[in-house]
mmCIF file of C-alpha atoms in Angstrom:
data_model
loop_
_atom_site.group_PDB
_atom_site.id
_atom_site.type_symbol
_atom_site.label_atom_id
_atom_site.label_comp_id
_atom_site.label_asym_id
_atom_site.label_seq_id
_atom_site.Cartn_x
_atom_site.Cartn_y
_atom_site.Cartn_z
ATOM 1 C CA MET A 1 -27.345 71.445 -169.121
ATOM 2 C CA ASP A 2 -31.142 70.125 -167.528
ATOM 3 C CA GLN A 3 -31.723 67.168 -171.040
ATOM 4 C CA LEU A 4 -35.169 66.716 -170.265
ATOM 5 C CA SER A 5 -36.101 70.426 -169.491
ATOM 6 C CA ALA A 6 -34.257 71.526 -172.973
ATOM 7 C CA ILE A 7 -36.284 68.879 -174.572
ATOM 8 C CA ARG A 8 -39.234 69.933 -173.550
ATOM 9 C CA ALA A 9 -38.458 73.825 -174.172
ATOM 10 C CA PHE A 10 -37.411 73.185 -177.773
ATOM 11 C CA ALA A 11 -41.093 71.265 -178.351
ATOM 12 C CA ARG A 12 -42.537 73.367 -177.276
ATOM 13 C CA VAL A 13 -41.495 76.172 -179.614
ATOM 14 C CA VAL A 14 -41.301 73.750 -182.861
ATOM 15 C CA GLU A 15 -45.140 73.679 -181.193
ATOM 16 C CA ALA A 16 -45.889 77.335 -180.573
ATOM 17 C CA GLY A 17 -44.411 78.149 -183.135
ATOM 18 C CA ASN A 18 -42.282 80.778 -181.497
ATOM 19 C CA PHE A 19 -40.221 81.305 -178.381
ATOM 20 C CA THR A 20 -42.500 83.954 -177.502
ATOM 21 C CA ARG A 21 -45.304 82.109 -177.261
ATOM 22 C CA ALA A 22 -43.791 78.458 -176.187
ATOM 23 C CA ALA A 23 -41.922 80.442 -173.166
ATOM 24 C CA ALA A 24 -45.758 82.007 -172.619
ATOM 25 C CA SER A 25 -46.893 78.192 -172.184
ATOM 26 C CA LEU A 26 -44.563 76.932 -169.548
ATOM 27 C CA ASP A 27 -44.301 79.879 -167.610
ATOM 28 C CA MET A 28 -40.646 81.001 -167.626
ATOM 29 C CA PRO A 29 -38.865 83.749 -169.078
ATOM 30 C CA ASN A 30 -38.410 84.091 -172.862
ATOM 31 C CA ALA A 31 -34.719 84.105 -172.284
ATOM 32 C CA THR A 32 -34.191 81.221 -170.405
ATOM 33 C CA LEU A 33 -36.291 79.268 -173.021
ATOM 34 C CA SER A 34 -34.423 81.114 -175.965
ATOM 35 C CA LYS A 35 -30.928 79.516 -173.610
ATOM 36 C CA GLN A 36 -32.469 75.817 -173.145
ATOM 37 C CA VAL A 37 -32.302 75.401 -176.661
ATOM 38 C CA GLN A 38 -29.064 77.213 -177.566
ATOM 39 C CA GLU A 39 -27.950 74.306 -175.580
ATOM 40 C CA LEU A 40 -29.625 71.481 -176.408
ATOM 41 C CA GLU A 41 -28.171 72.619 -179.827
ATOM 42 C CA ALA A 42 -24.414 73.130 -178.267
ATOM 43 C CA TYR A 43 -25.208 69.508 -177.043
ATOM 44 C CA LEU A 44 -26.565 67.806 -179.984
ATOM 45 C CA GLY A 45 -23.504 70.202 -182.896
ATOM 46 C CA VAL A 46 -26.320 70.240 -184.894
ATOM 47 C CA ARG A 47 -29.315 73.027 -185.521
ATOM 48 C CA LEU A 48 -32.299 72.422 -184.590
ATOM 49 C CA LEU A 49 -34.087 75.542 -185.491
ATOM 50 C CA GLN A 50 -33.757 78.790 -187.933
ATOM 51 C CA ARG A 51 -34.025 81.688 -186.402
ATOM 52 C CA THR A 52 -35.110 85.634 -187.949
ATOM 53 C CA THR A 53 -36.412 88.290 -186.859
ATOM 54 C CA ARG A 54 -40.078 87.121 -187.692
ATOM 55 C CA ARG A 55 -40.056 83.930 -187.482
ATOM 56 C CA VAL A 56 -38.863 80.663 -186.427
ATOM 57 C CA THR A 57 -38.719 77.201 -188.904
ATOM 58 C CA VAL A 58 -37.224 73.970 -187.727
ATOM 59 C CA THR A 59 -34.757 72.466 -190.069
ATOM 60 C CA PRO A 60 -34.486 69.129 -191.373
ATOM 61 C CA GLU A 61 -32.421 67.735 -188.297
ATOM 62 C CA GLY A 62 -34.969 69.280 -185.675
ATOM 63 C CA GLN A 63 -38.038 67.427 -187.900
ATOM 64 C CA ASP A 64 -36.438 64.885 -186.934
ATOM 65 C CA TYR A 65 -34.897 65.325 -182.959
ATOM 66 C CA TYR A 66 -38.914 66.441 -182.482
ATOM 67 C CA ALA A 67 -40.379 63.322 -183.991
ATOM 68 C CA ARG A 68 -38.125 61.124 -182.015
ATOM 69 C CA ALA A 69 -37.949 63.587 -178.883
ATOM 70 C CA MET A 70 -41.546 63.293 -178.569
ATOM 71 C CA ARG A 71 -41.654 59.281 -178.204
ATOM 72 C CA VAL A 72 -39.667 59.496 -175.142
ATOM 73 C CA LEU A 73 -41.378 62.470 -173.437
ATOM 74 C CA ARG A 74 -44.581 60.365 -174.266
ATOM 75 C CA ASP A 75 -43.071 57.516 -173.328
ATOM 76 C CA LEU A 76 -42.397 59.324 -169.884
ATOM 77 C CA GLU A 77 -46.209 60.595 -169.705
ATOM 78 C CA ASP A 78 -46.994 56.962 -169.918
ATOM 79 C CA ILE A 79 -45.074 55.621 -167.017
ATOM 80 C CA ASP A 80 -46.136 58.762 -165.350
ATOM 81 C CA SER A 81 -49.932 57.863 -166.041
ATOM 82 C CA SER A 82 -49.387 54.373 -164.729
ATOM 83 C CA PHE A 83 -48.343 55.300 -160.911
ATOM 84 C CA ASN A 84 -51.684 57.676 -161.361
ATOM 85 C CA SER A 85 -53.851 54.205 -162.660
ATOM 86 C CA VAL A 86 -52.499 52.827 -159.824
ATOM 87 C CA ARG A 87 -53.545 55.214 -157.284
ATOM 88 C CA LYS A 88 -56.552 56.203 -159.141
ATOM 89 C CA SER A 89 -56.319 59.662 -158.629
ATOM 90 C CA PRO A 90 -54.850 61.489 -162.195
ATOM 91 C CA ARG A 91 -53.627 64.527 -160.959
ATOM 92 C CA GLY A 92 -51.888 67.336 -162.692
ATOM 93 C CA TYR A 93 -53.017 70.938 -164.656
ATOM 94 C CA LEU A 94 -55.513 70.612 -167.527
ATOM 95 C CA ARG A 95 -56.315 73.783 -169.655
ATOM 96 C CA ILE A 96 -59.844 73.850 -171.260
ATOM 97 C CA ASP A 97 -61.169 76.175 -173.717
ATOM 98 C CA VAL A 98 -64.813 76.310 -173.657
ATOM 99 C CA GLY A 99 -67.141 79.526 -175.055
ATOM 100 C CA GLY A 100 -68.877 81.879 -173.096
ATOM 101 C CA SER A 101 -72.376 80.587 -172.744
ATOM 102 C CA THR A 102 -71.606 76.882 -172.416
ATOM 103 C CA ALA A 103 -69.543 77.470 -169.624
ATOM 104 C CA ARG A 104 -71.650 79.989 -167.737
ATOM 105 C CA ASP A 105 -74.825 77.586 -168.663
ATOM 106 C CA VAL A 106 -73.198 73.837 -168.977
ATOM 107 C CA LEU A 107 -70.306 73.079 -168.165
ATOM 108 C CA ILE A 108 -69.700 75.195 -164.497
ATOM 109 C CA PRO A 109 -72.480 74.361 -163.036
ATOM 110 C CA LEU A 110 -71.366 70.721 -163.572
ATOM 111 C CA LEU A 111 -67.770 71.202 -162.355
ATOM 112 C CA PRO A 112 -68.343 70.698 -159.056
ATOM 113 C CA ASP A 113 -69.314 67.166 -159.560
ATOM 114 C CA PHE A 114 -65.769 66.232 -161.525
ATOM 115 C CA MET A 115 -63.757 68.046 -158.648
ATOM 116 C CA ALA A 116 -64.874 66.062 -156.192
ATOM 117 C CA ARG A 117 -64.406 62.953 -157.864
ATOM 118 C CA TYR A 118 -60.713 64.138 -159.275
ATOM 119 C CA PRO A 119 -59.645 66.563 -156.427
ATOM 120 C CA ASP A 120 -56.036 66.249 -158.153
ATOM 121 C CA ILE A 121 -56.621 67.778 -160.814
ATOM 122 C CA ARG A 122 -56.578 71.467 -161.284
ATOM 123 C CA MET A 123 -58.403 73.482 -164.313
ATOM 124 C CA ASP A 124 -57.536 76.095 -165.850
ATOM 125 C CA LEU A 125 -60.226 77.517 -168.047
ATOM 126 C CA GLY A 126 -60.097 79.726 -170.605
ATOM 127 C CA VAL A 127 -64.047 81.229 -171.335
ATOM 128 C CA SER A 128 -64.266 82.580 -175.039
ATOM 129 C CA ASP A 129 -65.975 82.386 -178.671
ATOM 130 C CA ARG A 130 -62.610 82.763 -180.440
ATOM 131 C CA SER A 131 -60.861 79.773 -182.579
ATOM 132 C CA VAL A 132 -57.923 78.594 -180.709
ATOM 133 C CA ASP A 133 -54.632 77.190 -181.176
ATOM 134 C CA LEU A 134 -54.619 74.355 -179.575
ATOM 135 C CA ILE A 135 -50.896 73.156 -180.123
ATOM 136 C CA GLY A 136 -50.134 76.850 -179.908
ATOM 137 C CA ASP A 137 -51.686 78.518 -177.200
ATOM 138 C CA ASN A 138 -51.274 74.949 -175.333
ATOM 139 C CA VAL A 139 -54.721 73.634 -174.586
ATOM 140 C CA ASP A 140 -55.525 70.383 -173.691
ATOM 141 C CA CYS A 141 -58.909 69.865 -175.079
ATOM 142 C CA VAL A 142 -61.533 72.603 -176.453
ATOM 143 C CA ILE A 143 -65.305 72.790 -176.046
ATOM 144 C CA ARG A 144 -67.129 73.367 -178.882
ATOM 145 C CA GLY A 145 -70.670 73.588 -181.129
ATOM 146 C CA GLY A 146 -70.550 72.273 -185.063
ATOM 147 C CA PRO A 147 -68.628 70.859 -187.415
ATOM 148 C CA LEU A 148 -64.509 70.030 -187.659
ATOM 149 C CA ASP A 149 -62.928 71.453 -190.301
ATOM 150 C CA ASP A 150 -59.476 70.970 -189.239
ATOM 151 C CA SER A 151 -57.647 67.511 -189.975
ATOM 152 C CA SER A 152 -54.990 67.583 -187.367
ATOM 153 C CA LEU A 153 -57.302 67.613 -184.258
ATOM 154 C CA VAL A 154 -59.626 64.653 -183.204
ATOM 155 C CA ALA A 155 -63.443 65.433 -182.524
ATOM 156 C CA ARG A 156 -66.011 63.206 -180.140
ATOM 157 C CA GLN A 157 -69.710 64.530 -180.183
ATOM 158 C CA ILE A 158 -70.538 64.690 -176.188
ATOM 159 C CA GLY A 159 -74.216 65.586 -177.275
ATOM 160 C CA GLN A 160 -76.454 67.779 -178.985
ATOM 161 C CA ALA A 161 -78.066 71.273 -177.800
ATOM 162 C CA PRO A 162 -81.834 71.901 -179.405
ATOM 163 C CA MET A 163 -82.127 75.446 -179.715
ATOM 164 C CA VAL A 164 -84.834 78.187 -179.669
ATOM 165 C CA THR A 165 -85.767 81.129 -182.259
ATOM 166 C CA CYS A 166 -86.989 84.193 -179.705
ATOM 167 C CA ALA A 167 -87.132 87.400 -178.570
ATOM 168 C CA THR A 168 -88.953 90.036 -175.725
ATOM 169 C CA PRO A 169 -92.493 90.359 -175.661
ATOM 170 C CA ALA A 170 -92.103 93.892 -175.934
ATOM 171 C CA TYR A 171 -90.063 93.657 -179.481
ATOM 172 C CA LEU A 172 -93.045 91.464 -180.511
ATOM 173 C CA GLU A 173 -96.221 93.661 -179.506
ATOM 174 C CA GLN A 174 -94.312 96.304 -181.939
ATOM 175 C CA HIS A 175 -92.640 94.671 -185.071
ATOM 176 C CA GLY A 176 -95.615 91.529 -184.652
ATOM 177 C CA ILE A 177 -95.188 87.808 -183.820
ATOM 178 C CA PRO A 178 -93.861 86.075 -186.962
ATOM 179 C CA ALA A 179 -96.414 83.373 -188.991
ATOM 180 C CA SER A 180 -94.090 81.469 -190.379
ATOM 181 C CA PRO A 181 -89.850 81.591 -191.061
ATOM 182 C CA LEU A 182 -90.204 83.389 -194.330
ATOM 183 C CA ASP A 183 -91.558 86.267 -192.163
ATOM 184 C CA LEU A 184 -88.146 87.114 -190.802
ATOM 185 C CA LYS A 185 -87.521 88.566 -194.619
ATOM 186 C CA ASN A 186 -90.266 91.494 -193.700
ATOM 187 C CA GLY A 187 -89.434 93.928 -191.489
ATOM 188 C CA HIS A 188 -87.784 91.919 -188.594
ATOM 189 C CA LYS A 189 -84.617 93.035 -186.983
ATOM 190 C CA LEU A 190 -82.666 89.657 -186.595
ATOM 191 C CA ILE A 191 -79.827 89.786 -183.843
ATOM 192 C CA GLY A 192 -76.909 87.591 -185.979
ATOM 193 C CA TYR A 193 -74.161 85.182 -184.279
ATOM 194 C CA LEU A 194 -70.928 86.151 -185.916
ATOM 195 C CA SER A 195 -68.488 83.165 -186.477
ATOM 196 C CA THR A 196 -65.193 84.078 -185.260
ATOM 197 C CA ARG A 197 -63.391 81.968 -187.858
ATOM 198 C CA THR A 198 -65.012 83.843 -191.167
ATOM 199 C CA GLY A 199 -66.531 86.849 -189.329
ATOM 200 C CA ARG A 200 -70.225 85.684 -190.873
ATOM 201 C CA ALA A 201 -73.129 85.527 -189.331
ATOM 202 C CA PHE A 202 -74.803 82.141 -188.806
ATOM 203 C CA PRO A 203 -78.058 81.660 -190.875
ATOM 204 C CA PHE A 204 -81.878 80.761 -188.806
ATOM 205 C CA ARG A 205 -82.025 77.492 -189.612
ATOM 206 C CA PHE A 206 -85.579 75.458 -189.539
ATOM 207 C CA GLU A 207 -87.562 71.885 -189.941
ATOM 208 C CA LYS A 208 -90.697 71.518 -190.523
ATOM 209 C CA ASP A 209 -92.242 67.510 -191.869
ATOM 210 C CA GLY A 210 -88.695 66.696 -192.065
ATOM 211 C CA GLU A 211 -87.490 69.984 -194.987
ATOM 212 C CA GLY A 212 -85.380 72.152 -193.894
ATOM 213 C CA THR A 213 -85.324 75.935 -194.375
ATOM 214 C CA GLU A 214 -82.632 78.404 -193.947
ATOM 215 C CA ILE A 215 -82.913 82.440 -193.503
ATOM 216 C CA ASN A 216 -79.868 83.994 -194.743
ATOM 217 C CA THR A 217 -81.117 87.692 -194.685
ATOM 218 C CA GLY A 218 -79.136 90.789 -193.308
ATOM 219 C CA TYR A 219 -78.910 90.932 -189.668
ATOM 220 C CA CYS A 220 -79.584 94.441 -187.026
ATOM 221 C CA ILE A 221 -77.138 93.719 -185.018
ATOM 222 C CA GLY A 222 -74.460 90.908 -185.566
ATOM 223 C CA ILE A 223 -72.021 89.391 -181.923
ATOM 224 C CA ASN A 224 -69.725 87.172 -181.907
ATOM 225 C CA GLU A 225 -69.834 85.789 -178.380
ATOM 226 C CA SER A 226 -72.891 83.856 -176.766
ATOM 227 C CA ASN A 227 -73.499 85.342 -173.656
ATOM 228 C CA ALA A 228 -73.559 89.053 -175.419
ATOM 229 C CA HIS A 229 -75.784 87.612 -178.258
ATOM 230 C CA LEU A 230 -78.279 86.997 -175.377
ATOM 231 C CA ALA A 231 -78.010 89.741 -173.763
ATOM 232 C CA ALA A 232 -78.514 92.044 -177.455
ATOM 233 C CA CYS A 233 -82.328 89.713 -177.600
ATOM 234 C CA VAL A 234 -82.902 89.860 -173.969
ATOM 235 C CA ALA A 235 -82.670 94.089 -174.431
ATOM 236 C CA GLY A 236 -85.160 93.984 -176.958
ATOM 237 C CA LEU A 237 -83.052 94.641 -179.707
ATOM 238 C CA GLY A 238 -84.816 91.670 -182.486
ATOM 239 C CA ILE A 239 -85.182 87.636 -182.432
ATOM 240 C CA ALA A 240 -82.171 85.748 -182.058
ATOM 241 C CA GLN A 241 -81.745 81.937 -182.346
ATOM 242 C CA THR A 242 -79.934 80.344 -179.436
ATOM 243 C CA PHE A 243 -78.859 77.729 -177.471
ATOM 244 C CA THR A 244 -82.207 77.010 -175.312
ATOM 245 C CA TYR A 245 -80.010 76.072 -172.030
ATOM 246 C CA GLY A 246 -79.337 79.089 -172.172
ATOM 247 C CA VAL A 247 -82.974 80.855 -172.180
ATOM 248 C CA GLN A 248 -84.830 78.681 -170.018
ATOM 249 C CA ALA A 249 -85.137 81.015 -167.603
ATOM 250 C CA ALA A 250 -85.696 84.011 -169.836
ATOM 251 C CA LEU A 251 -88.840 81.787 -171.086
ATOM 252 C CA ARG A 252 -90.174 80.585 -168.146
ATOM 253 C CA ASP A 253 -89.783 84.282 -166.167
ATOM 254 C CA GLY A 254 -91.283 85.729 -169.395
ATOM 255 C CA ILE A 255 -88.443 87.342 -170.142
ATOM 256 C CA LEU A 256 -88.377 86.103 -173.612
ATOM 257 C CA VAL A 257 -91.493 84.596 -176.041
ATOM 258 C CA GLU A 258 -90.628 81.940 -177.606
ATOM 259 C CA ILE A 259 -92.099 81.714 -182.034
ATOM 260 C CA LEU A 260 -91.875 79.226 -184.921
ATOM 261 C CA LYS A 261 -92.494 76.856 -182.748
ATOM 262 C CA ALA A 262 -93.894 74.704 -185.376
ATOM 263 C CA TRP A 263 -90.469 75.647 -187.119
ATOM 264 C CA ARG A 264 -88.615 73.351 -185.102
ATOM 265 C CA THR A 265 -84.257 74.148 -185.203
ATOM 266 C CA PRO A 266 -82.264 71.226 -185.949
ATOM 267 C CA PRO A 267 -80.340 70.494 -182.723
ATOM 268 C CA TYR A 268 -76.662 72.012 -182.650
ATOM 269 C CA PRO A 269 -73.314 69.145 -181.875
ATOM 270 C CA PHE A 270 -71.284 69.439 -179.588
ATOM 271 C CA GLN A 271 -67.852 67.979 -179.568
ATOM 272 C CA VAL A 272 -64.596 67.625 -177.153
ATOM 273 C CA VAL A 273 -61.349 68.452 -179.628
ATOM 274 C CA TYR A 274 -57.793 67.648 -179.127
ATOM 275 C CA PRO A 275 -54.629 67.286 -181.050
ATOM 276 C CA HIS A 276 -54.093 63.767 -182.318
ATOM 277 C CA ASN A 277 -50.375 64.655 -182.161
ATOM 278 C CA ARG A 278 -50.664 65.281 -178.376
ATOM 279 C CA HIS A 279 -50.413 62.264 -175.851
ATOM 280 C CA MET A 280 -53.515 61.660 -174.497
ATOM 281 C CA THR A 281 -52.380 61.909 -170.484
ATOM 282 C CA GLN A 282 -54.952 60.380 -167.733
ATOM 283 C CA ARG A 283 -56.190 63.417 -167.062
ATOM 284 C CA LEU A 284 -57.238 64.423 -170.183
ATOM 285 C CA ARG A 285 -59.140 60.794 -170.888
ATOM 286 C CA VAL A 286 -60.912 61.019 -167.047
ATOM 287 C CA PHE A 287 -62.061 64.135 -168.561
ATOM 288 C CA ILE A 288 -63.393 63.781 -171.496
ATOM 289 C CA ASP A 289 -64.981 60.618 -170.795
ATOM 290 C CA TRP A 290 -66.403 62.426 -167.530
ATOM 291 C CA LEU A 291 -68.282 64.903 -170.608
ATOM 292 C CA ALA A 292 -69.339 62.157 -172.748
ATOM 293 C CA GLU A 293 -71.394 61.088 -169.501
ATOM 294 C CA ARG A 294 -72.585 63.879 -167.872
ATOM 295 C CA PHE A 295 -72.871 66.793 -170.712
ATOM 296 C CA PRO A 296 -75.527 65.267 -173.269
ATOM 297 C CA ALA A 297 -78.097 65.850 -170.449
ATOM 298 C CA LYS A 298 -77.052 69.197 -169.479
ATOM 299 C CA LEU A 299 -76.845 70.774 -172.988
ATOM 300 C CA ARG A 300 -80.741 69.061 -172.842
ATOM 301 C CA GLY A 301 -81.408 70.767 -170.286
ATOM 302 C CA MET A 302 -83.095 67.953 -168.419
ATOM 303 C CA GLU A 303 -80.993 67.524 -165.544
ATOM 304 C CA GLN A 304 -79.808 70.155 -162.664
ATOM 305 C CA SER A 305 -75.901 70.585 -161.623
#
């Protein structure tokens, strides 16, 4: 038995919650992972996991073994990181998850700089607006906007994104230009951005003279993916409130027109989020530090990649 490999297999089952997801994250057959865990249990002489056809439960002995084993795995990562530090060249895989328009307009244009600085780091980039299970999906960190609502995660703010309310010239010619946020409730068609967590549309938010206003009226179409949300606005389906960085070119070229300029939209905070119980590898640390350095200006649309 390769005990270190078996410990890592067991730890991934605990973190992922089942054998199938753990095997997928380790890129190994389910049967191989199951055999490794069984061999580890036989070697220790204790049951670490209770298996049924529907779920896997960690036994009290398994919880204790997991806590102790993770200290060993983290120590090994520290040793590896110390040698990486001597070489000053972090290496290995990073698994990052980021929303669609943020990947397209912000992160990916910046990545050539990161890859040039750290050529030995390879990246798996998951692009979607859905909520991600960082532990179960074996993701190192996610880049997301909005407040953090999970106390098991750590967040570091990496900038604020200005927002804009806009529509096509054709839409405004047909429906008129709203003079105030309240006009959005009178015959206008709104394109709602739907939370992938709750399924509800985010309200349109405005600020003027220090006072905030929210418009929660119904929408003509709701979309839960940022690129499609923008495409619906460009198609003339209605009025959208979205990130300025995603519509700069469309505004410049006259494809979209900004409205309600006197009522500015509060900037949207962005953060990089990672599990607090996962060891901070050197490659993740340099990535987060790089994000904090390069991301804010790009979010504001003030910097070219």
